């Protein structure tokens, strides 16, 4: 798989999907279950997630798993320019795939949590659960 562009794209897709799935699962656990007492636990778990992704696909692609990293490496290092756009497409697709899988897994708990807190999606109250899949300024 290592020596072909298609193999590299599969690795970036898988790495980014794992990053989003497992990393956002950490946030979902914090929000939906109140499992963490501070920032230390989610930070360590996110770090472990990144480490796992590096071990999973790093030997194939260097584990960019982020369009910003791919663009930066393409512009300022010797990464081939013709691979930048395909890598970014694979990463975006992997991110959406990881998010979709996580949403399927947590959807029942998410609905129950929002119902228990009388949250209406799209209202300012729903920002709490939206943080599972996005970031907001502090």
Coordinates of C-alpha atoms in Angstrom, one line a residue:
X1 CA 0.0 0.0 0.0
X2 CA 2.9 2.3 0.7
X3 CA 4.2 2.8 -2.8
X4 CA 1.0 3.9 -4.5
X5 CA -0.9 7.2 -4.3
X6 CA -4.1 5.3 -3.8
X7 CA -2.6 3.5 -0.8
X8 CA -1.4 6.8 0.7
X9 CA -4.9 8.3 0.2
X10 CA -6.5 5.3 1.9
X11 CA -4.0 5.7 4.8
X12 CA -4.8 9.4 5.2
X13 CA -8.6 8.6 5.0
X14 CA -8.3 6.0 7.7
X15 CA -6.0 8.1 9.9
X16 CA -8.2 11.1 9.7
X17 CA -11.4 9.0 10.3
X18 CA -9.8 7.5 13.4
X19 CA -8.7 10.9 14.6
X20 CA -12.1 12.4 14.3
X21 CA -14.0 9.3 15.6
X22 CA -11.8 8.7 18.6
X23 CA -11.0 12.3 19.4
X24 CA -14.6 13.5 19.2
X25 CA -15.7 10.4 21.2
X26 CA -13.5 11.8 24.0
X27 CA -15.5 15.1 23.8
X28 CA -18.8 13.2 23.6
X29 CA -17.9 11.2 26.7
X30 CA -17.1 14.4 28.6
X31 CA -20.3 16.1 27.6
X32 CA -22.9 13.3 27.5
X33 CA -21.6 11.4 30.6
X34 CA -19.8 14.0 32.6
X35 CA -16.9 11.6 32.8
X36 CA -14.1 14.1 33.3
X37 CA -13.4 16.4 36.2
X38 CA -11.0 18.7 34.3
X39 CA -9.1 19.3 31.1
X40 CA -6.3 16.8 31.9
X41 CA -8.2 13.7 31.0
X42 CA -9.5 14.8 27.6
X43 CA -6.1 16.2 26.7
X44 CA -4.3 13.0 27.5
X45 CA -6.9 10.9 25.6
X46 CA -6.6 13.2 22.6
X47 CA -2.9 12.8 22.7
X48 CA -3.2 9.0 22.8
X49 CA -5.6 9.2 19.9
X50 CA -3.1 11.2 17.8
X51 CA -0.3 8.7 18.8
X52 CA -2.5 5.8 17.7
X53 CA -3.1 7.5 14.4
X54 CA 0.6 8.1 13.9
X55 CA 1.3 4.4 14.6
X56 CA -1.5 3.3 12.3
X57 CA -0.6 5.3 9.2
X58 CA 2.6 7.2 9.9
X59 CA 4.8 4.7 8.2
X60 CA 2.8 5.0 5.0
X61 CA 2.2 8.8 4.7
X62 CA 3.9 10.5 7.6
X63 CA 0.5 10.9 9.1
X64 CA -0.6 14.3 8.0
X65 CA -4.2 13.6 9.0
X66 CA -5.0 17.3 8.7
X67 CA -5.3 19.4 5.5
X68 CA -3.4 22.3 7.2
X69 CA -0.4 20.0 7.8
X70 CA -0.6 18.7 4.2
X71 CA -0.7 22.2 2.8
X72 CA 2.2 23.4 5.0
X73 CA 4.4 20.4 4.2
X74 CA 3.6 20.8 0.5
X75 CA 4.5 24.5 0.5
X76 CA 7.5 24.5 2.8
X77 CA 9.0 20.9 2.5
X78 CA 9.7 18.5 -0.3
X79 CA 6.2 16.9 -0.3
X80 CA 5.1 16.5 -4.0
X81 CA 2.8 19.3 -5.0
X82 CA 0.6 17.0 -7.1
X83 CA -0.4 15.0 -3.9
X84 CA -1.7 18.0 -1.9
X85 CA -5.2 18.2 -3.3
X86 CA -5.8 14.4 -3.3
X87 CA -4.5 14.2 0.3
X88 CA -6.8 17.0 1.4
X89 CA -9.8 15.4 -0.3
X90 CA -9.0 12.0 1.4
X91 CA -8.7 13.8 4.8
X92 CA -11.9 15.7 4.5
X93 CA -13.7 12.5 3.4
X94 CA -12.1 10.6 6.3
X95 CA -13.2 13.4 8.8
X96 CA -16.8 13.2 7.6
X97 CA -16.8 9.4 7.7
X98 CA -15.4 9.4 11.3
X99 CA -18.0 12.0 12.4
X100 CA -20.8 10.0 10.7
X101 CA -19.8 6.8 12.5
X102 CA -19.6 8.6 15.9
X103 CA -23.0 10.2 15.3
X104 CA -24.5 6.7 14.6
X105 CA -22.9 5.4 17.8
X106 CA -23.9 8.2 20.1
X107 CA -27.2 9.3 18.5
X108 CA -29.5 7.6 21.0
X109 CA -27.6 9.1 24.0
X110 CA -27.4 12.5 22.3
X111 CA -31.2 12.6 21.8
X112 CA -31.8 11.5 25.3
X113 CA -29.3 14.1 26.7
X114 CA -30.9 16.9 24.7
X115 CA -34.4 15.8 25.7
X116 CA -33.5 15.6 29.4
X117 CA -32.0 19.1 29.2
X118 CA -34.9 20.5 27.1
X119 CA -32.5 21.5 24.3
X120 CA -33.7 22.4 20.9
X121 CA -31.2 21.9 18.1
X122 CA -30.3 25.2 16.5
X123 CA -30.9 27.2 19.7
X124 CA -28.1 28.6 21.7
X125 CA -28.7 25.8 24.3
X126 CA -27.7 23.2 21.8
X127 CA -24.2 24.6 21.6
X128 CA -23.2 22.2 24.3
X129 CA -23.9 19.1 22.3
X130 CA -22.7 20.8 19.1
X131 CA -19.3 21.0 20.7
X132 CA -18.9 17.3 20.2
X133 CA -18.5 17.8 16.4
X134 CA -17.1 21.4 16.3
X135 CA -15.2 24.0 18.2
X136 CA -16.3 27.3 19.6
X137 CA -14.4 30.2 21.1
X138 CA -14.1 30.1 24.9

